[in-house]
């Protein structure tokens, strides 16, 4: 039986096809609306969670900033906008966030847990420091101001001209600290400097003062140089300055001079002035205790510089020992215990002793004295002739200006006999050809190992004897030099008697400094280092009494305007301005909030949904 198949009319088939397409379109529309609403809900949820993007891992990471500001004298050099230090201070005030907690270090001060707003006045009043701390020391000092929190963001901003030093800048090797190096450069590296002043010639009526000058940069054809005494102009000259030059001033002798040398140079200012002073010379007290002729000693000790006295041992007044600066034991056959004890006390309090043995001695008494000063003992007299061939040029009595150059071919002094002795712990000054000491020193005792009389030695006849005895004698009373350098350890003696509990004071106007000092019988030994910290002429006073003057000058190390290349410094960011450094820190710490973008995305989805509902049938 045949089956029949239904066949729709043409118009009915068309209607069925339209109904099928309508169902599919409606289904797609519903799915689109569903996906859009789900996306809309998701973006709203994400927006309310306030997402952000940052180089740092968390939004609330603690930020630590330490700034080192170099305020050394080389920062007096002028850049495009004035002195480097003054410009740096203005840039810090302008570009560091006013209320951000920071630490700031200079060469002579520190500010911790503060803000730029709080320290603005201090920064504007910041002065130049006379001593720059070494770069690595500054880095280590700055590092101590960071906490031990390993999760905090640590930034070190190191601001300097990075002047070339003996110890160059090497950077900070610490992965937790980001170092930003701000190198400030001057527009002009020319600089003239007064390097030193010294007495080059002395006569009965006058002194010649030689001034040494140096120049880095272009030749200066006409540089004015002026000499002042106590603020009054004494003399003025001009010179052509290439690399180095000298000029000479003549001043009266035997006159106290409170001197000041000045030049007119537009670069660094601190090295345009050099202070010096010439005091009325204090005589060195020398006492010779002799059993041999002292004629060679009398010839060396001029009355205008030394108060020389000679006595025999039996006539020695032991109470007179404490008033001396130098005691010479001139060929004593025996050193009694009482004298040994007095000499030990004398040298302990800063006195100096020279020991010259005769050809016949009481060996045990000599060796008791030698052992008390850590000398090796004398052995029995040797009658072997020896030549003196070695000079220790590095020893303090020969080191400073005694010899213009090292002598390799000179008339060797001879000794017909001597007392053999090992060097041991002493410092050899002069040595025989076999290395044995002819003159050695330890603990303020100078020991000759051979008699100096003309029968035994020709040492009195050679030129070496005068500078040897003269320098030892002068160093027994360490009078202050023409000037001292701030920041270095300076030790000098003041010949004066002090009452009990009295102290000496350095005074310059309103500045008063009580230096480290020790009183030794008839003198006071003063030691200074970091203070005073201002260049000038200071009077040394015992209460209201002015004893003498002393001059201090700034170290000239900052005068050479040569700078270090920082491009090869590892693990550091090098920038040319303070603004750039803090802009980098700001960008590194910047937090980009993303919730706004999700709100915009949600609004876009809402608009799309509305368009679909309206136009998608």
Coordinates of C-alpha atoms in Angstrom, one line a residue:
X1 CA 0.0 0.0 0.0
X2 CA 1.5 3.3 -1.0
X3 CA 2.2 6.0 1.6
X4 CA 1.5 9.6 1.0
X5 CA 3.9 12.5 1.8
X6 CA 2.6 15.9 2.9
X7 CA 3.7 18.7 0.6
X8 CA 3.2 22.3 1.8
X9 CA 2.1 25.0 -0.5
X10 CA 4.8 27.4 -1.6
X11 CA 3.7 30.2 0.7
X12 CA 3.4 27.9 3.7
X13 CA 7.0 26.7 3.2
X14 CA 8.2 30.2 3.0
X15 CA 6.5 31.1 6.3
X16 CA 8.1 28.1 8.0
X17 CA 11.6 29.2 6.9
X18 CA 11.0 32.7 8.3
X19 CA 9.9 31.3 11.6
X20 CA 13.1 29.2 11.8
X21 CA 15.3 32.2 11.1
X22 CA 13.5 34.3 13.7
X23 CA 14.0 31.7 16.3
X24 CA 17.8 31.5 15.6
X25 CA 18.1 35.3 15.7
X26 CA 16.3 35.5 19.0
X27 CA 18.5 32.8 20.5
X28 CA 21.7 34.7 19.4
X29 CA 20.3 37.9 20.8
X30 CA 19.6 36.3 24.2
X31 CA 23.1 34.8 24.3
X32 CA 24.7 38.2 23.5
X33 CA 22.7 39.9 26.1
X34 CA 23.7 37.2 28.6
X35 CA 27.4 37.5 27.9
X36 CA 27.3 41.3 28.0
X37 CA 25.5 41.3 31.3
X38 CA 27.9 38.8 32.7
X39 CA 30.9 40.9 31.5
X40 CA 29.2 44.0 32.9
X41 CA 28.8 42.4 36.3
X42 CA 32.4 41.2 36.2
X43 CA 33.8 44.6 35.4
X44 CA 31.7 46.3 38.1
X45 CA 33.0 43.8 40.7
X46 CA 36.6 44.3 39.5
X47 CA 36.2 48.1 39.5
X48 CA 35.0 48.0 43.1
X49 CA 38.1 46.0 44.1
X50 CA 40.2 49.0 42.9
X51 CA 42.9 47.3 40.9
X52 CA 46.3 49.1 40.2
X53 CA 49.5 48.6 38.3
X54 CA 52.9 49.4 39.9
X55 CA 56.6 48.5 39.7
X56 CA 56.3 47.7 43.3
X57 CA 54.6 44.6 44.6
X58 CA 52.2 46.2 47.0
X59 CA 50.4 49.5 47.3
X60 CA 51.4 50.2 50.9
X61 CA 55.2 49.4 50.6
X62 CA 57.2 51.7 52.9
X63 CA 59.4 54.2 51.1
X64 CA 62.8 55.3 52.5
X65 CA 64.9 58.1 51.0
X66 CA 68.4 59.1 52.1
X67 CA 70.1 62.1 50.6
X68 CA 73.9 62.9 50.7
X69 CA 74.6 66.5 49.9
X70 CA 78.3 67.3 49.3
X71 CA 79.0 70.7 50.9
X72 CA 82.8 70.6 50.4
X73 CA 84.6 73.6 49.1
X74 CA 84.8 72.4 45.6
X75 CA 81.0 72.9 45.4
X76 CA 81.8 76.6 45.4
X77 CA 82.5 76.3 41.7
X78 CA 79.8 77.9 39.5
X79 CA 77.5 76.0 37.2
X80 CA 75.0 77.4 34.8
X81 CA 72.7 78.7 37.6
X82 CA 75.3 79.8 40.2
X83 CA 77.3 78.0 42.8
X84 CA 76.8 74.3 42.7
X85 CA 75.9 73.9 46.4
X86 CA 73.5 76.8 46.4
X87 CA 71.7 75.6 43.3
X88 CA 71.5 72.1 44.7
X89 CA 69.8 73.4 47.9
X90 CA 67.2 75.3 45.8
X91 CA 66.6 72.2 43.7
X92 CA 66.1 70.0 46.8
X93 CA 63.6 72.5 48.2
X94 CA 61.7 72.6 44.8
X95 CA 61.7 68.9 43.8
X96 CA 61.6 66.8 47.0
X97 CA 58.0 66.2 48.2
X98 CA 57.6 68.7 51.0
X99 CA 56.0 66.3 53.5
X100 CA 57.9 63.1 52.7
X101 CA 60.1 61.7 55.5
X102 CA 63.7 61.7 54.5
X103 CA 67.2 61.6 56.0
X104 CA 69.8 64.1 54.8
X105 CA 73.6 63.9 55.3
X106 CA 76.3 66.5 54.7
X107 CA 80.0 66.4 55.4
X108 CA 79.5 68.0 58.8
X109 CA 75.9 67.4 59.8
X110 CA 72.9 65.1 59.6
X111 CA 69.1 65.3 59.6
X112 CA 67.1 62.2 60.3
X113 CA 63.4 61.5 60.2
X114 CA 62.5 64.9 58.9
X115 CA 61.0 66.6 55.9
X116 CA 62.3 69.2 53.4
X117 CA 59.7 71.5 54.6
X118 CA 61.0 71.3 58.2
X119 CA 64.6 71.7 57.3
X120 CA 64.3 74.5 54.6
X121 CA 65.8 77.1 56.9
X122 CA 68.7 74.9 57.9
X123 CA 69.4 74.1 54.2
X124 CA 69.4 77.8 53.2
X125 CA 71.9 78.5 56.0
X126 CA 74.1 75.5 55.2
X127 CA 77.8 76.5 55.0
X128 CA 80.7 74.9 53.3
X129 CA 82.6 72.2 55.2
X130 CA 86.4 72.3 55.6
X131 CA 86.7 68.5 55.2
X132 CA 84.9 66.2 52.9
X133 CA 84.4 62.7 54.2
X134 CA 85.6 60.1 51.7
X135 CA 83.1 58.8 49.2
X136 CA 82.9 55.3 50.5
X137 CA 82.6 56.6 54.1
X138 CA 79.7 58.7 53.0
X139 CA 78.0 55.7 51.4
X140 CA 78.4 53.6 54.5
X141 CA 77.2 56.5 56.6
X142 CA 74.1 56.9 54.4
X143 CA 73.4 53.1 54.5
X144 CA 73.1 53.2 58.3
X145 CA 70.1 55.5 57.9
X146 CA 68.0 52.8 56.1
X147 CA 66.0 50.4 58.2
X148 CA 66.5 46.6 58.1
X149 CA 63.1 46.1 56.5
X150 CA 63.9 44.1 53.4
X151 CA 60.5 44.9 51.8
X152 CA 60.8 48.7 51.9
X153 CA 61.7 50.7 48.8
X154 CA 65.1 52.2 49.5
X155 CA 66.5 55.1 47.5
X156 CA 69.9 56.8 48.0
X157 CA 70.4 60.1 46.3
X158 CA 74.1 61.0 46.2
X159 CA 74.6 64.7 45.2
X160 CA 78.2 65.8 44.5
X161 CA 80.6 67.1 41.9
X162 CA 82.5 63.8 42.3
X163 CA 85.9 65.5 42.4
X164 CA 88.8 63.2 41.6
X165 CA 90.2 61.8 44.8
X166 CA 92.9 59.4 45.9
X167 CA 90.1 57.0 46.7
X168 CA 87.6 57.1 43.8
X169 CA 83.9 56.6 44.1
X170 CA 83.0 52.9 43.6
X171 CA 79.3 52.8 44.3
X172 CA 77.3 50.9 46.9
X173 CA 77.1 47.2 46.4
X174 CA 73.7 46.5 47.9
X175 CA 70.8 45.0 46.0
X176 CA 68.2 46.4 48.3
X177 CA 69.2 50.1 47.8
X178 CA 68.8 52.0 44.5
X179 CA 71.5 54.5 44.2
X180 CA 70.9 57.7 42.2
X181 CA 74.2 59.6 41.4
X182 CA 73.6 63.3 40.7
X183 CA 76.9 64.8 39.3
X184 CA 76.9 68.6 39.3
X185 CA 79.4 70.1 37.0
X186 CA 80.8 73.6 36.8
X187 CA 80.9 75.5 33.6
X188 CA 84.5 76.7 34.3
X189 CA 87.3 74.5 35.8
X190 CA 89.9 77.3 35.9
X191 CA 91.2 78.0 39.4
X192 CA 94.1 79.9 41.0
X193 CA 95.2 78.9 44.5
X194 CA 97.6 80.1 47.1
X195 CA 99.4 76.9 47.9
X196 CA 101.9 77.8 50.7
X197 CA 104.1 80.5 52.2
X198 CA 107.5 80.1 53.8
X199 CA 110.5 82.1 55.0
X200 CA 113.1 81.8 52.2
X201 CA 115.8 84.2 53.5
X202 CA 116.6 85.8 56.9
X203 CA 118.9 88.6 57.7
X204 CA 119.4 90.7 60.8
X205 CA 116.9 93.3 59.7
X206 CA 114.5 91.6 57.3
X207 CA 112.7 88.4 56.3
X208 CA 111.9 87.3 52.8
X209 CA 108.5 85.6 52.5
X210 CA 108.0 83.4 49.5
X211 CA 104.4 82.7 48.3
X212 CA 103.8 79.6 46.1
X213 CA 100.8 79.7 43.8
X214 CA 99.3 77.1 41.5
X215 CA 96.8 77.3 38.6
X216 CA 94.5 74.8 36.9
X217 CA 93.3 76.0 33.6
X218 CA 94.1 78.9 31.4
X219 CA 97.1 81.2 31.9
X220 CA 96.5 84.2 34.0
X221 CA 98.5 87.2 32.7
X222 CA 98.1 89.6 35.6
X223 CA 97.1 88.1 38.9
X224 CA 97.2 90.6 41.9
X225 CA 98.8 89.2 45.0
X226 CA 98.5 91.2 48.3
X227 CA 100.2 90.9 51.7
X228 CA 98.3 92.2 54.8
X229 CA 99.4 92.5 58.4
X230 CA 96.6 92.6 60.9
X231 CA 94.2 93.8 58.2
X232 CA 96.5 96.5 56.9
X233 CA 98.0 96.3 53.4
X234 CA 101.8 96.0 53.5
X235 CA 102.6 95.2 49.9
X236 CA 101.0 94.3 46.6
X237 CA 102.3 92.8 43.4
X238 CA 101.1 91.1 40.2
X239 CA 102.4 88.1 38.3
X240 CA 101.9 85.8 35.3
X241 CA 100.5 82.5 36.5
X242 CA 100.8 79.4 34.2
X243 CA 101.0 76.1 36.2
X244 CA 103.0 77.3 39.1
X245 CA 104.7 80.5 40.2
X246 CA 106.3 82.2 43.2
X247 CA 106.5 85.7 44.5
X248 CA 108.6 87.2 47.3
X249 CA 107.7 89.8 49.9
X250 CA 110.2 91.4 52.3
X251 CA 109.1 92.2 55.9
X252 CA 110.9 93.4 59.0
X253 CA 112.7 90.8 61.1
X254 CA 112.0 90.3 64.8
X255 CA 108.5 91.6 64.4
X256 CA 105.3 89.9 65.2
X257 CA 103.3 89.4 62.0
X258 CA 99.7 88.5 61.7
X259 CA 99.9 87.9 58.0
X260 CA 97.3 87.3 55.3
X261 CA 98.0 86.6 51.6
X262 CA 95.2 87.4 49.2
X263 CA 94.6 86.9 45.4
X264 CA 91.8 88.0 43.2
X265 CA 90.3 85.0 41.5
X266 CA 86.6 84.5 40.5
X267 CA 86.5 80.7 40.8
X268 CA 86.8 79.0 44.2
X269 CA 87.0 81.5 47.0
X270 CA 88.3 79.5 50.0
X271 CA 91.8 79.1 48.5
X272 CA 92.2 82.8 47.6
X273 CA 93.4 83.6 51.2
X274 CA 96.2 82.1 53.2
X275 CA 96.8 83.1 56.8
X276 CA 100.2 83.0 58.5
X277 CA 101.9 84.4 61.5
X278 CA 105.4 85.1 62.8
X279 CA 105.7 85.1 66.5
X280 CA 108.6 86.4 68.7
X281 CA 110.8 83.3 68.8
X282 CA 110.9 81.3 72.0
X283 CA 114.4 80.2 72.8
X284 CA 115.1 76.5 73.2
X285 CA 116.7 75.7 76.6
X286 CA 119.7 73.4 76.2
X287 CA 121.7 72.0 79.1
X288 CA 125.0 70.1 78.4
X289 CA 126.4 68.0 81.2
X290 CA 130.0 67.5 80.2
X291 CA 133.2 65.8 81.1
X292 CA 134.7 66.7 77.7
X293 CA 135.1 69.9 75.8
X294 CA 131.8 71.5 74.8
X295 CA 133.3 74.0 72.3
X296 CA 131.6 72.4 69.3
X297 CA 128.2 72.6 71.1
X298 CA 128.7 76.3 71.9
X299 CA 129.4 77.1 68.2
X300 CA 126.1 75.5 67.1
X301 CA 123.8 77.1 69.6
X302 CA 123.4 80.7 68.7
X303 CA 122.2 83.0 71.5
X304 CA 119.2 84.4 69.5
X305 CA 117.7 80.9 69.2
X306 CA 119.0 78.9 72.1
X307 CA 119.6 79.4 75.8
X308 CA 122.6 77.2 76.1
X309 CA 124.2 76.2 79.4
X310 CA 127.0 73.8 80.3
X311 CA 127.8 72.2 83.7
X312 CA 129.9 69.4 85.2
X313 CA 128.1 66.5 86.7
X314 CA 129.3 67.2 90.3
X315 CA 127.9 70.8 90.0
X316 CA 124.6 69.7 88.4
X317 CA 121.5 71.3 90.0
X318 CA 118.9 68.5 89.5
X319 CA 116.0 71.0 90.0
X320 CA 117.2 72.8 86.8
X321 CA 116.5 69.7 84.6
X322 CA 112.8 70.3 84.5
X323 CA 113.3 73.8 83.0
X324 CA 115.2 72.4 79.9
X325 CA 114.0 71.3 76.5
X326 CA 117.1 69.4 75.6
X327 CA 119.8 67.8 77.8
X328 CA 123.1 66.6 76.3
X329 CA 125.2 64.0 78.1
X330 CA 128.6 64.9 76.7
X331 CA 131.0 62.0 77.3
X332 CA 130.1 61.2 80.9
X333 CA 132.1 58.3 82.2
X334 CA 129.3 57.2 84.5
X335 CA 125.6 57.8 84.7
X336 CA 124.5 57.7 88.3
X337 CA 121.1 56.3 89.3
X338 CA 119.9 59.7 90.4
X339 CA 120.6 61.2 87.0
X340 CA 119.0 58.2 85.3
X341 CA 115.8 58.7 87.3
X342 CA 115.7 62.4 86.6
X343 CA 116.2 61.9 82.9
X344 CA 113.4 59.3 82.7
X345 CA 111.0 61.7 84.3
X346 CA 112.3 64.5 82.0
X347 CA 111.7 62.6 78.8
X348 CA 108.3 61.3 80.0
X349 CA 107.3 64.9 80.2
X350 CA 108.3 65.8 76.7
X351 CA 112.1 66.5 77.1
X352 CA 114.8 65.2 74.8
X353 CA 118.1 63.7 75.7
X354 CA 121.3 63.2 73.5
X355 CA 123.8 60.7 74.8
X356 CA 127.4 60.9 73.7
X357 CA 129.7 58.3 75.3
X358 CA 133.4 58.7 76.0
X359 CA 136.0 56.1 75.1
X360 CA 136.1 54.9 78.7
X361 CA 132.7 54.3 80.4
X362 CA 131.1 52.5 83.2
X363 CA 129.3 50.0 80.9
X364 CA 126.7 48.7 83.4
X365 CA 125.5 52.2 84.3
X366 CA 125.1 53.1 80.6
X367 CA 123.2 49.9 79.8
X368 CA 120.8 50.5 82.6
X369 CA 119.9 53.8 81.0
X370 CA 119.7 52.2 77.5
X371 CA 117.5 49.4 78.6
X372 CA 115.1 51.8 80.3
X373 CA 114.5 53.3 76.8
X374 CA 114.3 49.9 75.0
X375 CA 117.7 50.2 73.5
X376 CA 120.0 47.2 72.9
X377 CA 123.0 47.4 75.4
X378 CA 126.4 48.7 74.4
X379 CA 129.0 45.9 74.0
X380 CA 132.7 46.4 74.8
X381 CA 134.5 49.2 73.0
X382 CA 135.7 48.1 69.5
X383 CA 138.8 49.8 68.2
X384 CA 138.0 49.0 64.6
X385 CA 137.7 52.1 62.3
X386 CA 134.2 52.5 60.8
X387 CA 132.8 54.8 58.2
X388 CA 129.4 56.4 58.5
X389 CA 127.7 55.7 55.2
X390 CA 123.9 55.6 55.6
X391 CA 121.5 58.5 56.3
X392 CA 117.9 57.7 57.2
X393 CA 116.3 60.5 55.1
X394 CA 112.8 59.5 56.3
X395 CA 113.6 60.2 59.9
X396 CA 111.8 63.3 61.3
X397 CA 115.1 65.2 61.9
X398 CA 116.0 64.9 58.2
X399 CA 112.6 64.6 56.6
X400 CA 111.5 68.2 56.3
X401 CA 113.8 70.4 54.3
X402 CA 117.2 69.5 55.8
X403 CA 118.4 68.1 52.4
X404 CA 117.4 69.4 49.0
X405 CA 118.2 66.0 47.6
X406 CA 119.6 62.6 48.7
X407 CA 123.3 62.6 48.9
X408 CA 125.0 59.6 47.5
X409 CA 128.6 60.8 47.3
X410 CA 129.7 62.7 50.4
X411 CA 132.7 62.9 52.8
X412 CA 132.1 59.9 55.0
X413 CA 132.7 60.6 58.7
X414 CA 135.0 58.1 60.5
X415 CA 135.2 56.8 64.0
X416 CA 138.3 55.1 65.3
X417 CA 136.4 53.3 67.9
X418 CA 132.7 52.7 68.8
X419 CA 130.4 50.6 71.0
X420 CA 128.8 47.9 68.9
X421 CA 125.1 47.8 69.3
X422 CA 122.1 46.2 67.6
X423 CA 119.3 48.4 66.3
X424 CA 116.5 46.4 68.1
X425 CA 113.3 48.4 68.5
X426 CA 115.0 51.8 67.9
X427 CA 114.8 54.0 64.9
X428 CA 118.3 54.3 63.2
X429 CA 119.2 57.8 62.1
X430 CA 122.8 57.3 60.9
X431 CA 124.5 54.0 60.4
X432 CA 128.0 52.6 59.8
X433 CA 128.9 50.7 56.7
X434 CA 128.1 47.4 58.4
X435 CA 124.6 48.5 59.3
X436 CA 125.4 49.1 63.0
X437 CA 123.8 52.3 64.4
X438 CA 126.0 55.4 64.8
X439 CA 123.0 57.5 65.9
X440 CA 119.6 55.9 66.9
X441 CA 116.5 57.2 68.6
X442 CA 113.7 55.9 70.8
X443 CA 111.4 57.5 73.3
X444 CA 113.0 61.0 73.1
X445 CA 116.5 59.6 73.7
X446 CA 119.1 60.0 70.9
X447 CA 122.2 57.7 71.4
X448 CA 125.5 58.1 69.6
X449 CA 127.5 54.8 69.7
X450 CA 130.9 56.5 69.3
X451 CA 132.6 59.4 71.0
X452 CA 132.5 62.6 69.0
X453 CA 135.7 64.2 70.2
X454 CA 138.3 65.0 67.5
X455 CA 140.7 62.3 68.7
X456 CA 138.2 59.6 67.9
X457 CA 136.0 61.0 65.1
X458 CA 135.9 63.7 62.4
X459 CA 132.1 64.0 62.8
X460 CA 132.6 67.5 64.2
X461 CA 134.3 68.6 61.0
X462 CA 131.6 67.5 58.5
X463 CA 128.5 69.5 57.6
X464 CA 126.2 66.8 58.8
X465 CA 126.7 67.6 62.5
X466 CA 125.0 71.0 62.4
X467 CA 121.6 70.0 60.9
X468 CA 121.6 66.9 63.1
X469 CA 122.1 68.7 66.4
X470 CA 120.1 71.8 65.3
X471 CA 117.0 69.9 64.2
X472 CA 117.0 67.7 67.3
X473 CA 117.3 70.8 69.4
X474 CA 114.5 72.6 67.6
X475 CA 112.2 69.6 67.8
X476 CA 112.7 69.4 71.5
X477 CA 110.5 72.5 71.6
X478 CA 108.0 72.0 68.7
X479 CA 107.2 75.6 68.0
X480 CA 104.2 76.2 65.7
X481 CA 104.9 76.6 62.0
X482 CA 103.9 79.6 60.0
X483 CA 100.5 78.0 59.5
X484 CA 98.7 74.8 60.2
X485 CA 96.1 72.9 58.1
X486 CA 92.6 72.3 59.4
X487 CA 91.6 68.6 59.5
X488 CA 95.1 67.3 60.0
X489 CA 96.6 66.4 63.4
X490 CA 98.8 69.3 64.5
X491 CA 101.0 69.2 67.5
X492 CA 103.1 72.2 68.8
X493 CA 104.5 73.5 72.0
X494 CA 103.9 76.7 73.8
X495 CA 106.7 77.9 76.1
X496 CA 104.8 79.1 79.2
X497 CA 104.2 78.4 82.8
X498 CA 100.6 77.7 83.8
X499 CA 98.9 77.8 87.2
X500 CA 97.3 74.7 88.4
X501 CA 94.0 73.9 86.5
X502 CA 94.7 76.7 84.0
X503 CA 94.0 76.0 80.4
X504 CA 95.0 77.6 77.1
X505 CA 92.3 78.8 74.7
X506 CA 92.4 79.5 71.0
X507 CA 90.4 82.7 70.2
X508 CA 89.4 84.3 66.9
X509 CA 86.8 86.9 67.4
X510 CA 83.7 85.2 68.8
X511 CA 85.1 81.8 68.2
X512 CA 86.7 80.1 71.2
X513 CA 88.3 76.6 71.2
X514 CA 89.8 74.7 74.1
X515 CA 92.2 72.3 72.4
X516 CA 93.7 69.1 73.7
X517 CA 96.7 70.1 75.8
X518 CA 99.3 68.6 78.2
X519 CA 101.4 70.6 80.6
X520 CA 105.1 69.6 80.8
X521 CA 107.1 71.6 83.3
X522 CA 107.9 74.8 81.3
X523 CA 105.8 74.2 78.2
X524 CA 102.3 73.2 77.1
X525 CA 101.9 70.7 74.2
X526 CA 98.8 71.5 72.2
X527 CA 97.2 69.0 69.7
X528 CA 94.4 70.0 67.3
X529 CA 92.6 68.1 64.6
X530 CA 89.0 68.8 63.5
X531 CA 88.9 72.0 65.5
X532 CA 89.2 74.8 64.9
X533 CA 87.2 74.4 61.7
X534 CA 87.4 78.0 60.4
X535 CA 90.5 79.4 58.7
X536 CA 92.0 82.5 60.4
X537 CA 94.6 83.7 62.9
X538 CA 93.9 82.6 66.5
X539 CA 95.4 84.0 69.6
X540 CA 96.6 81.5 72.2
X541 CA 95.4 82.9 75.5
X542 CA 95.8 82.1 79.1
X543 CA 92.6 83.8 80.4
X544 CA 93.0 87.4 79.1
X545 CA 96.8 87.1 78.4
X546 CA 97.7 86.6 74.8
X547 CA 100.8 84.4 74.6
X548 CA 101.2 84.1 70.9
X549 CA 99.3 83.6 67.6
X550 CA 98.7 80.6 65.5
X551 CA 97.2 80.4 61.9
X552 CA 95.0 77.8 60.4
X553 CA 94.2 77.4 56.7
X554 CA 91.8 75.1 54.8
X555 CA 93.3 72.0 53.1
X556 CA 94.0 72.7 49.4
X557 CA 92.9 69.3 48.2
X558 CA 89.6 70.7 47.0
X559 CA 91.3 73.2 44.7
X560 CA 92.0 70.9 41.8
X561 CA 88.8 70.9 39.7
X562 CA 89.2 67.5 38.1
X563 CA 86.2 65.2 38.2
X564 CA 85.5 61.5 38.1
X565 CA 83.8 59.7 35.2
X566 CA 80.7 57.9 36.5
X567 CA 79.5 56.1 33.4
X568 CA 81.2 52.8 34.5
X569 CA 79.8 52.8 38.0
X570 CA 77.7 49.6 38.3
X571 CA 74.4 49.2 40.1
X572 CA 73.8 53.0 40.1
X573 CA 71.7 55.4 38.1
X574 CA 73.6 58.5 36.9
X575 CA 71.6 61.6 36.3
X576 CA 72.6 65.2 35.6
X577 CA 70.1 67.0 37.9
X578 CA 68.3 66.6 41.2
X579 CA 65.0 67.1 39.4
X580 CA 65.8 64.1 37.2
X581 CA 66.7 61.9 40.2
X582 CA 63.4 62.6 42.0
X583 CA 61.4 62.3 38.8
X584 CA 62.9 58.8 38.4
X585 CA 62.0 57.9 42.0
X586 CA 58.5 59.3 41.5
X587 CA 58.0 57.2 38.4
X588 CA 59.4 54.1 40.0
X589 CA 57.0 54.5 42.9
X590 CA 54.0 55.6 40.8
X591 CA 50.8 53.6 41.3
X592 CA 48.5 53.5 38.2
X593 CA 44.8 53.0 39.4
X594 CA 43.0 50.7 36.9
X595 CA 39.4 50.8 38.4
X596 CA 38.5 53.8 36.2
X597 CA 39.2 51.7 33.1
X598 CA 36.9 49.0 34.3
X599 CA 34.1 51.5 35.0
X600 CA 34.5 52.9 31.5
X601 CA 34.4 49.3 30.2
X602 CA 31.2 48.6 32.1
X603 CA 29.6 51.7 30.7
X604 CA 30.6 50.6 27.2
X605 CA 29.1 47.2 27.8
X606 CA 25.9 48.8 29.1
X607 CA 25.6 51.0 26.0
X608 CA 26.3 48.0 23.7
X609 CA 23.5 46.1 25.5
X610 CA 21.1 49.0 25.0
X611 CA 21.9 49.2 21.3
X612 CA 21.4 45.4 20.9
X613 CA 18.1 45.6 22.6
X614 CA 17.0 48.5 20.5
X615 CA 18.3 47.6 17.1
X616 CA 18.8 43.8 17.0
X617 CA 15.4 42.4 16.2

